[in-house]
Amino acid sequence: MTNNDIFKKLRVALMLRDDNIVDILKLVDFNISKSELGAFFRNEDHPKYMECGDQVLRNFLNGLVIHLRGTKENPRTPAEALANAFKPIPKAPSSNSRSKRPDFKAQQLKNANKDLSSTKYKNKKKS
């Protein structure tokens, strides 16, 4: 089993996206881009496939320990670690982010006319 296989299985088992993995690697001061990560998860016969080195996998596992357990100075309790294990890592708001738009469905329900009476359809029950 290669490092790539281990990395793929951990990503699937922990339900991590590429940006989550990048954030976990930043916890141990290891910077990697999403495109480099994508090369690890490709098929072996793909031209852009790259072998995952021991250093990348080691840093990911160390970052995962910090992500799940916390640091020595600021440890997490086991219950807190399990509760937060599969929550996505919060992203810092970007300066060019759009303002939140209202939920489309809620807006449509608010604008709907509730005074409509029920109608009878041919061959159907009253709705």
GROMACS .gro file of N, CA, C and O in nm:
model
  508
    1MET      N    1   0.086  -0.118   0.000
    1MET     CA    2   0.000   0.000   0.000
    1MET      C    3   0.090   0.124   0.000
    1MET      O    4   0.179   0.137   0.084
    2THR      N    5   0.064   0.216  -0.091
    2THR     CA    6   0.149   0.334  -0.104
    2THR      C    7   0.098   0.448  -0.015
    2THR      O    8  -0.014   0.442   0.038
    3ASN      N    9   0.181   0.552  -0.003
    3ASN     CA   10   0.140   0.669   0.073
    3ASN      C   11   0.017   0.735   0.011
    3ASN      O   12  -0.069   0.787   0.082
    4ASN      N   13   0.009   0.730  -0.122
    4ASN     CA   14  -0.107   0.787  -0.190
    4ASN      C   15  -0.236   0.714  -0.150
    4ASN      O   16  -0.339   0.778  -0.127
    5ASP      N   17  -0.230   0.583  -0.141
    5ASP     CA   18  -0.347   0.505  -0.101
    5ASP      C   19  -0.390   0.539   0.041
    5ASP      O   20  -0.509   0.554   0.070
    6ILE      N   21  -0.293   0.552   0.130
    6ILE     CA   22  -0.323   0.586   0.270
    6ILE      C   23  -0.386   0.724   0.279
    6ILE      O   24  -0.486   0.744   0.347
    7PHE      N   25  -0.329   0.818   0.204
    7PHE     CA   26  -0.380   0.955   0.203
    7PHE      C   27  -0.523   0.960   0.149
    7PHE      O   28  -0.610   1.026   0.206
    8LYS      N   29  -0.549   0.885   0.041
    8LYS     CA   30  -0.684   0.880  -0.017
    8LYS      C   31  -0.784   0.822   0.081
    8LYS      O   32  -0.894   0.874   0.098
    9LYS      N   33  -0.747   0.713   0.147
    9LYS     CA   34  -0.838   0.647   0.240
    9LYS      C   35  -0.868   0.735   0.361
    9LYS      O   36  -0.981   0.739   0.410
   10LEU      N   37  -0.767   0.807   0.411
   10LEU     CA   38  -0.789   0.898   0.523
   10LEU      C   39  -0.880   1.014   0.481
   10LEU      O   40  -0.966   1.057   0.558
   11ARG      N   41  -0.860   1.064   0.361
   11ARG     CA   42  -0.944   1.175   0.313
   11ARG      C   43  -1.091   1.132   0.305
   11ARG      O   44  -1.180   1.204   0.348
   12VAL      N   45  -1.115   1.012   0.254
   12VAL     CA   46  -1.253   0.963   0.242
   12VAL      C   47  -1.311   0.931   0.379
   12VAL      O   48  -1.424   0.967   0.411
   13ALA      N   49  -1.234   0.862   0.464
   13ALA     CA   50  -1.283   0.821   0.596
   13ALA      C   51  -1.316   0.941   0.684
   13ALA      O   52  -1.414   0.937   0.759
   14LEU      N   53  -1.236   1.047   0.675
   14LEU     CA   54  -1.258   1.165   0.759
   14LEU      C   55  -1.342   1.271   0.690
   14LEU      O   56  -1.364   1.378   0.746
   15MET      N   57  -1.387   1.243   0.569
   15MET     CA   58  -1.472   1.334   0.490
   15MET      C   59  -1.407   1.472   0.478
   15MET      O   60  -1.467   1.574   0.510
   16LEU      N   61  -1.282   1.474   0.433
   16LEU     CA   62  -1.208   1.598   0.420
   16LEU      C   63  -1.205   1.643   0.274
   16LEU      O   64  -1.192   1.561   0.183
   17ARG      N   65  -1.217   1.773   0.256
   17ARG     CA   66  -1.202   1.832   0.123
   17ARG      C   67  -1.060   1.885   0.111
   17ARG      O   68  -0.986   1.891   0.209
   18ASP      N   69  -1.023   1.924  -0.011
   18ASP     CA   70  -0.886   1.972  -0.033
   18ASP      C   71  -0.853   2.092   0.053
   18ASP      O   72  -0.742   2.101   0.107
   19ASP      N   73  -0.946   2.186   0.066
   19ASP     CA   74  -0.917   2.304   0.147
   19ASP      C   75  -0.903   2.269   0.295
   19ASP      O   76  -0.826   2.332   0.367
   20ASN      N   77  -0.974   2.166   0.342
   20ASN     CA   78  -0.957   2.119   0.480
   20ASN      C   79  -0.817   2.061   0.499
   20ASN      O   80  -0.752   2.086   0.601
   21ILE      N   81  -0.770   1.985   0.402
   21ILE     CA   82  -0.637   1.925   0.411
   21ILE      C   83  -0.529   2.033   0.409
   21ILE      O   84  -0.432   2.026   0.485
   22VAL      N   85  -0.547   2.134   0.325
   22VAL     CA   86  -0.451   2.244   0.320
   22VAL      C   87  -0.446   2.314   0.455
   22VAL      O   88  -0.337   2.346   0.507
   23ASP      N   89  -0.562   2.337   0.517
   23ASP     CA   90  -0.567   2.402   0.649
   23ASP      C   91  -0.501   2.314   0.757
   23ASP      O   92  -0.433   2.366   0.846
   24ILE      N   93  -0.522   2.184   0.750
   24ILE     CA   94  -0.461   2.093   0.847
   24ILE      C   95  -0.309   2.095   0.832
   24ILE      O   96  -0.235   2.097   0.930
   25LEU      N   97  -0.260   2.098   0.707
   25LEU     CA   98  -0.116   2.103   0.685
   25LEU      C   99  -0.056   2.236   0.730
   25LEU      O  100   0.060   2.242   0.772
   26LYS      N  101  -0.135   2.344   0.726
   26LYS     CA  102  -0.086   2.473   0.774
   26LYS      C  103  -0.068   2.473   0.926
   26LYS      O  104   0.009   2.552   0.978
   27LEU      N  105  -0.139   2.385   0.996
   27LEU     CA  106  -0.122   2.376   1.141
   27LEU      C  107   0.019   2.337   1.180
   27LEU      O  108   0.065   2.370   1.290
   28VAL      N  109   0.088   2.264   1.093
   28VAL     CA  110   0.226   2.223   1.121
   28VAL      C  111   0.323   2.299   1.032
   28VAL      O  112   0.435   2.253   1.006
   29ASP      N  113   0.282   2.416   0.984
   29ASP     CA  114   0.365   2.503   0.901
   29ASP      C  115   0.416   2.434   0.775
   29ASP      O  116   0.533   2.448   0.736
   30PHE      N  117   0.329   2.358   0.711
   30PHE     CA  118   0.363   2.292   0.585
   30PHE      C  119   0.266   2.345   0.481
   30PHE      O  120   0.147   2.316   0.485
   31ASN      N  121   0.317   2.426   0.388
   31ASN     CA  122   0.231   2.486   0.286
   31ASN      C  123   0.232   2.402   0.160
   31ASN      O  124   0.338   2.362   0.111
   32ILE      N  125   0.113   2.376   0.108
   32ILE     CA  126   0.096   2.300  -0.014
   32ILE      C  127  -0.027   2.355  -0.085
   32ILE      O  128  -0.122   2.401  -0.020
   33SER      N  129  -0.026   2.354  -0.216
   33SER     CA  130  -0.139   2.408  -0.291
   33SER      C  131  -0.240   2.298  -0.320
   33SER      O  132  -0.211   2.178  -0.312
   34LYS      N  133  -0.361   2.340  -0.358
   34LYS     CA  134  -0.466   2.243  -0.390
   34LYS      C  135  -0.429   2.162  -0.514
   34LYS      O  136  -0.464   2.045  -0.525
   35SER      N  137  -0.360   2.224  -0.609
   35SER     CA  138  -0.323   2.152  -0.730
   35SER      C  139  -0.219   2.043  -0.700
   35SER      O  140  -0.223   1.935  -0.761
   36GLU      N  141  -0.128   2.069  -0.607
   36GLU     CA  142  -0.033   1.966  -0.567
   36GLU      C  143  -0.105   1.852  -0.497
   36GLU      O  144  -0.070   1.735  -0.516
   37LEU      N  145  -0.205   1.886  -0.416
   37LEU     CA  146  -0.283   1.781  -0.350
   37LEU      C  147  -0.358   1.697  -0.451
   37LEU      O  148  -0.367   1.575  -0.439
   38GLY      N  149  -0.415   1.763  -0.551
   38GLY     CA  150  -0.490   1.692  -0.654
   38GLY      C  151  -0.405   1.590  -0.727
   38GLY      O  152  -0.454   1.485  -0.769
   39ALA      N  153  -0.276   1.620  -0.742
   39ALA     CA  154  -0.185   1.526  -0.809
   39ALA      C  155  -0.169   1.398  -0.728
   39ALA      O  156  -0.150   1.291  -0.784
   40PHE      N  157  -0.177   1.408  -0.595
   40PHE     CA  158  -0.166   1.289  -0.511
   40PHE      C  159  -0.288   1.198  -0.525
   40PHE      O  160  -0.278   1.077  -0.509
   41PHE      N  161  -0.404   1.256  -0.551
   41PHE     CA  162  -0.528   1.179  -0.552
   41PHE      C  163  -0.566   1.129  -0.691
   41PHE      O  164  -0.670   1.069  -0.709
   42ARG      N  165  -0.484   1.152  -0.790
   42ARG     CA  166  -0.513   1.105  -0.926
   42ARG      C  167  -0.481   0.956  -0.940
   42ARG      O  168  -0.413   0.897  -0.856
   43ASN      N  169  -0.527   0.898  -1.051
   43ASN     CA  170  -0.494   0.759  -1.081
   43ASN      C  171  -0.346   0.749  -1.118
   43ASN      O  172  -0.287   0.844  -1.170
   44GLU      N  173  -0.288   0.633  -1.095
   44GLU     CA  174  -0.146   0.615  -1.120
   44GLU      C  175  -0.109   0.629  -1.267
   44GLU      O  176   0.003   0.666  -1.300
   45ASP      N  177  -0.203   0.601  -1.358
   45ASP     CA  178  -0.172   0.611  -1.501
   45ASP      C  179  -0.196   0.751  -1.557
   45ASP      O  180  -0.170   0.775  -1.675
   46HIS      N  181  -0.241   0.844  -1.475
   46HIS     CA  182  -0.264   0.982  -1.520
   46HIS      C  183  -0.129   1.052  -1.540
   46HIS      O  184  -0.037   1.032  -1.461
   47PRO      N  185  -0.116   1.135  -1.643
   47PRO     CA  186   0.013   1.202  -1.666
   47PRO      C  187   0.054   1.300  -1.556
   47PRO      O  188   0.174   1.323  -1.537
   48LYS      N  189  -0.040   1.357  -1.483
   48LYS     CA  190  -0.008   1.454  -1.377
   48LYS      C  191   0.000   1.390  -1.238
   48LYS      O  192   0.006   1.460  -1.138
   49TYR      N  193  -0.001   1.257  -1.232
   49TYR     CA  194   0.007   1.185  -1.105
   49TYR      C  195   0.142   1.210  -1.038
   49TYR      O  196   0.246   1.216  -1.104
   50MET      N  197   0.141   1.226  -0.906
   50MET     CA  198   0.264   1.244  -0.830
   50MET      C  199   0.264   1.150  -0.710
   50MET      O  200   0.159   1.128  -0.649
   51GLU      N  201   0.378   1.096  -0.680
   51GLU     CA  202   0.392   1.012  -0.560
   51GLU      C  203   0.388   1.101  -0.436
   51GLU      O  204   0.450   1.206  -0.433
   52CYS      N  205   0.314   1.057  -0.336
   52CYS     CA  206   0.309   1.129  -0.209
   52CYS      C  207   0.429   1.085  -0.126
   52CYS      O  208   0.444   0.967  -0.096
   53GLY      N  209   0.513   1.180  -0.094
   53GLY     CA  210   0.633   1.146  -0.018
   53GLY      C  211   0.603   1.123   0.129
   53GLY      O  212   0.495   1.155   0.180
   54ASP      N  213   0.701   1.068   0.197
   54ASP     CA  214   0.686   1.042   0.341
   54ASP      C  215   0.669   1.172   0.419
   54ASP      O  216   0.595   1.177   0.516
   55GLN      N  217   0.737   1.278   0.375
   55GLN     CA  218   0.731   1.405   0.447
   55GLN      C  219   0.589   1.463   0.443
   55GLN      O  220   0.539   1.513   0.544
   56VAL      N  221   0.522   1.455   0.328
   56VAL     CA  222   0.386   1.510   0.316
   56VAL      C  223   0.290   1.432   0.405
   56VAL      O  224   0.211   1.490   0.480
   57LEU      N  225   0.297   1.299   0.398
   57LEU     CA  226   0.208   1.217   0.479
   57LEU      C  227   0.235   1.235   0.628
   57LEU      O  228   0.143   1.245   0.709
   58ARG      N  229   0.363   1.242   0.666
   58ARG     CA  230   0.399   1.263   0.806
   58ARG      C  231   0.345   1.396   0.858
   58ARG      O  232   0.285   1.403   0.965
   59ASN      N  233   0.361   1.502   0.779
   59ASN     CA  234   0.311   1.633   0.821
   59ASN      C  235   0.158   1.636   0.826
   59ASN      O  236   0.100   1.700   0.914
   60PHE      N  237   0.092   1.565   0.735
   60PHE     CA  238  -0.054   1.558   0.740
   60PHE      C  239  -0.100   1.487   0.867
   60PHE      O  240  -0.193   1.533   0.934
   61LEU      N  241  -0.035   1.377   0.901
   61LEU     CA  242  -0.075   1.303   1.021
   61LEU      C  243  -0.049   1.385   1.148
   61LEU      O  244  -0.132   1.386   1.239
   62ASN      N  245   0.062   1.457   1.153
   62ASN     CA  246   0.090   1.543   1.268
   62ASN      C  247  -0.011   1.656   1.276
   62ASN      O  248  -0.057   1.692   1.386
   63GLY      N  249  -0.046   1.715   1.164
   63GLY     CA  250  -0.147   1.820   1.162
   63GLY      C  251  -0.284   1.768   1.201
   63GLY      O  252  -0.362   1.836   1.268
   64LEU      N  253  -0.314   1.645   1.161
   64LEU     CA  254  -0.442   1.584   1.197
   64LEU      C  255  -0.451   1.561   1.347
   64LEU      O  256  -0.557   1.582   1.407
   65VAL      N  257  -0.341   1.524   1.409
   65VAL     CA  258  -0.338   1.506   1.555
   65VAL      C  259  -0.367   1.639   1.623
   65VAL      O  260  -0.447   1.648   1.716
   66ILE      N  261  -0.304   1.746   1.575
   66ILE     CA  262  -0.329   1.878   1.634
   66ILE      C  263  -0.473   1.922   1.610
   66ILE      O  264  -0.538   1.977   1.698
   67HIS      N  265  -0.524   1.893   1.490
   67HIS     CA  266  -0.661   1.931   1.456
   67HIS      C  267  -0.762   1.859   1.546
   67HIS      O  268  -0.859   1.919   1.592
   68LEU      N  269  -0.737   1.732   1.573
   68LEU     CA  270  -0.833   1.654   1.651
   68LEU      C  271  -0.811   1.666   1.802
   68LEU      O  272  -0.907   1.675   1.878
   69ARG      N  273  -0.686   1.665   1.848
   69ARG     CA  274  -0.657   1.665   1.992
   69ARG      C  275  -0.621   1.801   2.049
   69ARG      O  276  -0.627   1.820   2.170
   70GLY      N  277  -0.575   1.892   1.964
   70GLY     CA  278  -0.526   2.019   2.014
   70GLY      C  279  -0.377   2.011   2.042
   70GLY      O  280  -0.314   1.908   2.019
   71THR      N  281  -0.321   2.118   2.094
   71THR     CA  282  -0.178   2.122   2.124
   71THR      C  283  -0.155   2.086   2.270
   71THR      O  284  -0.249   2.075   2.349
   72LYS      N  285  -0.028   2.073   2.309
   72LYS     CA  286   0.004   2.044   2.449
   72LYS      C  287  -0.038   2.158   2.540
   72LYS      O  288  -0.083   2.138   2.651
   73GLU      N  289  -0.021   2.281   2.490
   73GLU     CA  290  -0.058   2.398   2.569
   73GLU      C  291  -0.210   2.416   2.578
   73GLU      O  292  -0.262   2.469   2.675
   74ASN      N  293  -0.281   2.374   2.475
   74ASN     CA  294  -0.426   2.394   2.470
   74ASN      C  295  -0.493   2.263   2.426
   74ASN      O  296  -0.545   2.254   2.316
   75PRO      N  297  -0.492   2.160   2.512
   75PRO     CA  298  -0.550   2.031   2.473
   75PRO      C  299  -0.702   2.035   2.471
   75PRO      O  300  -0.766   2.117   2.536
   76ARG      N  301  -0.758   1.945   2.394
   76ARG     CA  302  -0.904   1.929   2.389
   76ARG      C  303  -0.942   1.804   2.469
   76ARG      O  304  -0.865   1.709   2.479
   77THR      N  305  -1.061   1.806   2.524
   77THR     CA  306  -1.111   1.686   2.591
   77THR      C  307  -1.152   1.586   2.484
   77THR      O  308  -1.184   1.624   2.371
   78PRO      N  309  -1.154   1.457   2.516
   78PRO     CA  310  -1.194   1.357   2.416
   78PRO      C  311  -1.335   1.381   2.361
   78PRO      O  312  -1.358   1.364   2.242
   79ALA      N  313  -1.427   1.423   2.447
   79ALA     CA  314  -1.563   1.448   2.400
   79ALA      C  315  -1.567   1.564   2.301
   79ALA      O  316  -1.635   1.559   2.199
   80GLU      N  317  -1.490   1.668   2.332
   80GLU     CA  318  -1.485   1.785   2.243
   80GLU      C  319  -1.419   1.748   2.110
   80GLU      O  320  -1.464   1.791   2.004
   81ALA      N  321  -1.315   1.667   2.116
   81ALA     CA  322  -1.244   1.627   1.995
   81ALA      C  323  -1.335   1.544   1.905
   81ALA      O  324  -1.338   1.563   1.784
   82LEU      N  325  -1.411   1.453   1.964
   82LEU     CA  326  -1.502   1.371   1.884
   82LEU      C  327  -1.618   1.452   1.828
   82LEU      O  328  -1.662   1.429   1.716
   83ALA      N  329  -1.667   1.547   1.906
   83ALA     CA  330  -1.778   1.629   1.858
   83ALA      C  331  -1.736   1.718   1.743
   83ALA      O  332  -1.813   1.741   1.650
   84ASN      N  333  -1.613   1.767   1.747
   84ASN     CA  334  -1.565   1.859   1.644
   84ASN      C  335  -1.485   1.790   1.535
   84ASN      O  336  -1.436   1.857   1.445
   85ALA      N  337  -1.471   1.659   1.542
   85ALA     CA  338  -1.383   1.588   1.449
   85ALA      C  339  -1.427   1.603   1.305
   85ALA      O  340  -1.345   1.620   1.216
   86PHE      N  341  -1.554   1.596   1.280
   86PHE     CA  342  -1.600   1.594   1.142
   86PHE      C  343  -1.667   1.724   1.101
   86PHE      O  344  -1.733   1.730   0.999
   87LYS      N  345  -1.652   1.828   1.182
   87LYS     CA  346  -1.702   1.959   1.141
   87LYS      C  347  -1.600   2.023   1.050
   87LYS      O  348  -1.480   2.007   1.070
   88PRO      N  349  -1.645   2.096   0.947
   88PRO     CA  350  -1.548   2.159   0.859
   88PRO      C  351  -1.470   2.268   0.931
   88PRO      O  352  -1.520   2.330   1.025
   89ILE      N  353  -1.350   2.289   0.890
   89ILE     CA  354  -1.265   2.393   0.948
   89ILE      C  355  -1.318   2.528   0.902
   89ILE      O  356  -1.339   2.549   0.782
   90PRO      N  357  -1.344   2.620   0.994
   90PRO     CA  358  -1.398   2.750   0.952
   90PRO      C  359  -1.294   2.828   0.874
   90PRO      O  360  -1.175   2.827   0.905
   91LYS      N  361  -1.343   2.894   0.768
   91LYS     CA  362  -1.255   2.974   0.685
   91LYS      C  363  -1.261   3.118   0.730
   91LYS      O  364  -1.364   3.166   0.774
   92ALA      N  365  -1.151   3.187   0.717
   92ALA     CA  366  -1.148   3.329   0.749
   92ALA      C  367  -1.222   3.405   0.640
   92ALA      O  368  -1.210   3.372   0.522
   93PRO      N  369  -1.303   3.505   0.676
   93PRO     CA  370  -1.377   3.577   0.574
   93PRO      C  371  -1.280   3.656   0.486
   93PRO      O  372  -1.186   3.718   0.534
   94SER      N  373  -1.305   3.649   0.356
   94SER     CA  374  -1.219   3.721   0.263
   94SER      C  375  -1.272   3.862   0.243
   94SER      O  376  -1.388   3.892   0.266
   95SER      N  377  -1.185   3.950   0.202
   95SER     CA  378  -1.221   4.091   0.189
   95SER      C  379  -1.316   4.116   0.073
   95SER      O  380  -1.391   4.211   0.073
   96ASN      N  381  -1.315   4.029  -0.029
   96ASN     CA  382  -1.402   4.050  -0.144
   96ASN      C  383  -1.525   3.959  -0.142
   96ASN      O  384  -1.585   3.937  -0.244
   97SER      N  385  -1.561   3.909  -0.025
   97SER     CA  386  -1.678   3.822  -0.017
   97SER      C  387  -1.805   3.904  -0.030
   97SER      O  388  -1.815   4.017   0.015
   98ARG      N  389  -1.904   3.844  -0.097
   98ARG     CA  390  -2.032   3.911  -0.117
   98ARG      C  391  -2.113   3.907   0.012
   98ARG      O  392  -2.095   3.822   0.097
   99SER      N  393  -2.207   4.000   0.021
   99SER     CA  394  -2.295   3.998   0.137
   99SER      C  395  -2.389   3.878   0.125
   99SER      O  396  -2.420   3.833   0.015
  100LYS      N  397  -2.434   3.828   0.237
  100LYS     CA  398  -2.522   3.711   0.238
  100LYS      C  399  -2.654   3.744   0.173
  100LYS      O  400  -2.717   3.844   0.205
  101ARG      N  401  -2.695   3.661   0.081
  101ARG     CA  402  -2.824   3.678   0.016
  101ARG      C  403  -2.927   3.598   0.095
  101ARG      O  404  -2.897   3.494   0.150
  102PRO      N  405  -3.052   3.645   0.097
  102PRO     CA  406  -3.154   3.570   0.169
  102PRO      C  407  -3.183   3.437   0.099
  102PRO      O  408  -3.163   3.423  -0.021
  103ASP      N  409  -3.226   3.342   0.177
  103ASP     CA  410  -3.259   3.211   0.125
  103ASP      C  411  -3.372   3.223   0.023
  103ASP      O  412  -3.475   3.286   0.049
  104PHE      N  413  -3.355   3.165  -0.095
  104PHE     CA  414  -3.452   3.178  -0.203
  104PHE      C  415  -3.588   3.121  -0.164
  104PHE      O  416  -3.692   3.183  -0.188
  105LYS      N  417  -3.588   3.004  -0.104
  105LYS     CA  418  -3.714   2.941  -0.068
  105LYS      C  419  -3.789   3.023   0.037
  105LYS      O  420  -3.911   3.041   0.028
  106ALA      N  421  -3.719   3.075   0.135
  106ALA     CA  422  -3.783   3.157   0.237
  106ALA      C  423  -3.840   3.283   0.176
  106ALA      O  424  -3.950   3.328   0.213
  107GLN      N  425  -3.769   3.340   0.081
  107GLN     CA  426  -3.817   3.462   0.015
  107GLN      C  427  -3.943   3.431  -0.066
  107GLN      O  428  -4.038   3.510  -0.065
  108GLN      N  429  -3.948   3.319  -0.134
  108GLN     CA  430  -4.065   3.283  -0.213
  108GLN      C  431  -4.186   3.256  -0.124
  108GLN      O  432  -4.298   3.292  -0.157
  109LEU      N  433  -4.164   3.189  -0.009
  109LEU     CA  434  -4.275   3.164   0.083
  109LEU      C  435  -4.330   3.293   0.141
  109LEU      O  436  -4.449   3.306   0.165
  110LYS      N  437  -4.243   3.390   0.164
  110LYS     CA  438  -4.286   3.517   0.219
  110LYS      C  439  -4.372   3.593   0.117
  110LYS      O  440  -4.471   3.657   0.153
  111ASN      N  441  -4.338   3.582  -0.011
  111ASN     CA  442  -4.410   3.653  -0.116
  111ASN      C  443  -4.534   3.578  -0.165
  111ASN      O  444  -4.611   3.633  -0.242
  112ALA      N  445  -4.553   3.454  -0.124
  112ALA     CA  446  -4.665   3.374  -0.174
  112ALA      C  447  -4.797   3.426  -0.119
  112ALA      O  448  -4.807   3.471  -0.004
  113ASN      N  449  -4.902   3.417  -0.201
  113ASN     CA  450  -5.036   3.460  -0.161
  113ASN      C  451  -5.100   3.344  -0.085
  113ASN      O  452  -5.125   3.238  -0.142
  114LYS      N  453  -5.129   3.363   0.040
  114LYS     CA  454  -5.185   3.257   0.123
  114LYS      C  455  -5.337   3.258   0.123
  114LYS      O  456  -5.401   3.176   0.188
  115ASP      N  457  -5.399   3.351   0.050
  115ASP     CA  458  -5.544   3.361   0.047
  115ASP      C  459  -5.607   3.278  -0.064
  115ASP      O  460  -5.727   3.287  -0.086
  116LEU      N  461  -5.530   3.198  -0.132
  116LEU     CA  462  -5.585   3.116  -0.240
  116LEU      C  463  -5.667   3.002  -0.182
  116LEU      O  464  -5.628   2.937  -0.087
  117SER      N  465  -5.781   2.979  -0.241
  117SER     CA  466  -5.864   2.868  -0.196
  117SER      C  467  -5.823   2.742  -0.270
  117SER      O  468  -5.766   2.748  -0.378
  118SER      N  469  -5.855   2.629  -0.211
  118SER     CA  470  -5.819   2.504  -0.276
  118SER      C  471  -5.912   2.481  -0.394
  118SER      O  472  -6.028   2.520  -0.394
  119THR      N  473  -5.859   2.417  -0.495
  119THR     CA  474  -5.937   2.393  -0.616
  119THR      C  475  -5.961   2.245  -0.633
  119THR      O  476  -5.887   2.162  -0.581
  120LYS      N  477  -6.064   2.214  -0.707
  120LYS     CA  478  -6.094   2.074  -0.737
  120LYS      C  479  -6.043   2.043  -0.877
  120LYS      O  480  -6.068   2.117  -0.971
  121TYR      N  481  -5.969   1.935  -0.885
  121TYR     CA  482  -5.919   1.891  -1.013
  121TYR      C  483  -5.998   1.770  -1.055
  121TYR      O  484  -6.045   1.691  -0.974
  122LYS      N  485  -6.011   1.755  -1.184
  122LYS     CA  486  -6.082   1.642  -1.237
  122LYS      C  487  -6.002   1.515  -1.204
  122LYS      O  488  -5.882   1.511  -1.225
  123ASN      N  489  -6.067   1.415  -1.151
  123ASN     CA  490  -6.009   1.285  -1.118
  123ASN      C  491  -5.909   1.293  -1.003
  123ASN      O  492  -5.830   1.204  -0.984
  124LYS      N  493  -5.910   1.401  -0.929
  124LYS     CA  494  -5.818   1.413  -0.816
  124LYS      C  495  -5.893   1.462  -0.695
  124LYS      O  496  -5.996   1.525  -0.705
  125LYS      N  497  -5.837   1.431  -0.581
  125LYS     CA  498  -5.896   1.478  -0.457
  125LYS      C  499  -5.868   1.624  -0.437
  125LYS      O  500  -5.778   1.682  -0.498
  126LYS      N  501  -5.941   1.682  -0.347
  126LYS     CA  502  -5.923   1.822  -0.311
  126LYS      C  503  -5.786   1.841  -0.247
  126LYS      O  504  -5.743   1.764  -0.163
  127SER      N  505  -5.715   1.945  -0.290
  127SER     CA  506  -5.581   1.964  -0.235
  127SER      C  507  -5.575   2.087  -0.148
  127SER      O  508  -5.653   2.172  -0.146
   0.00000   0.00000   0.00000
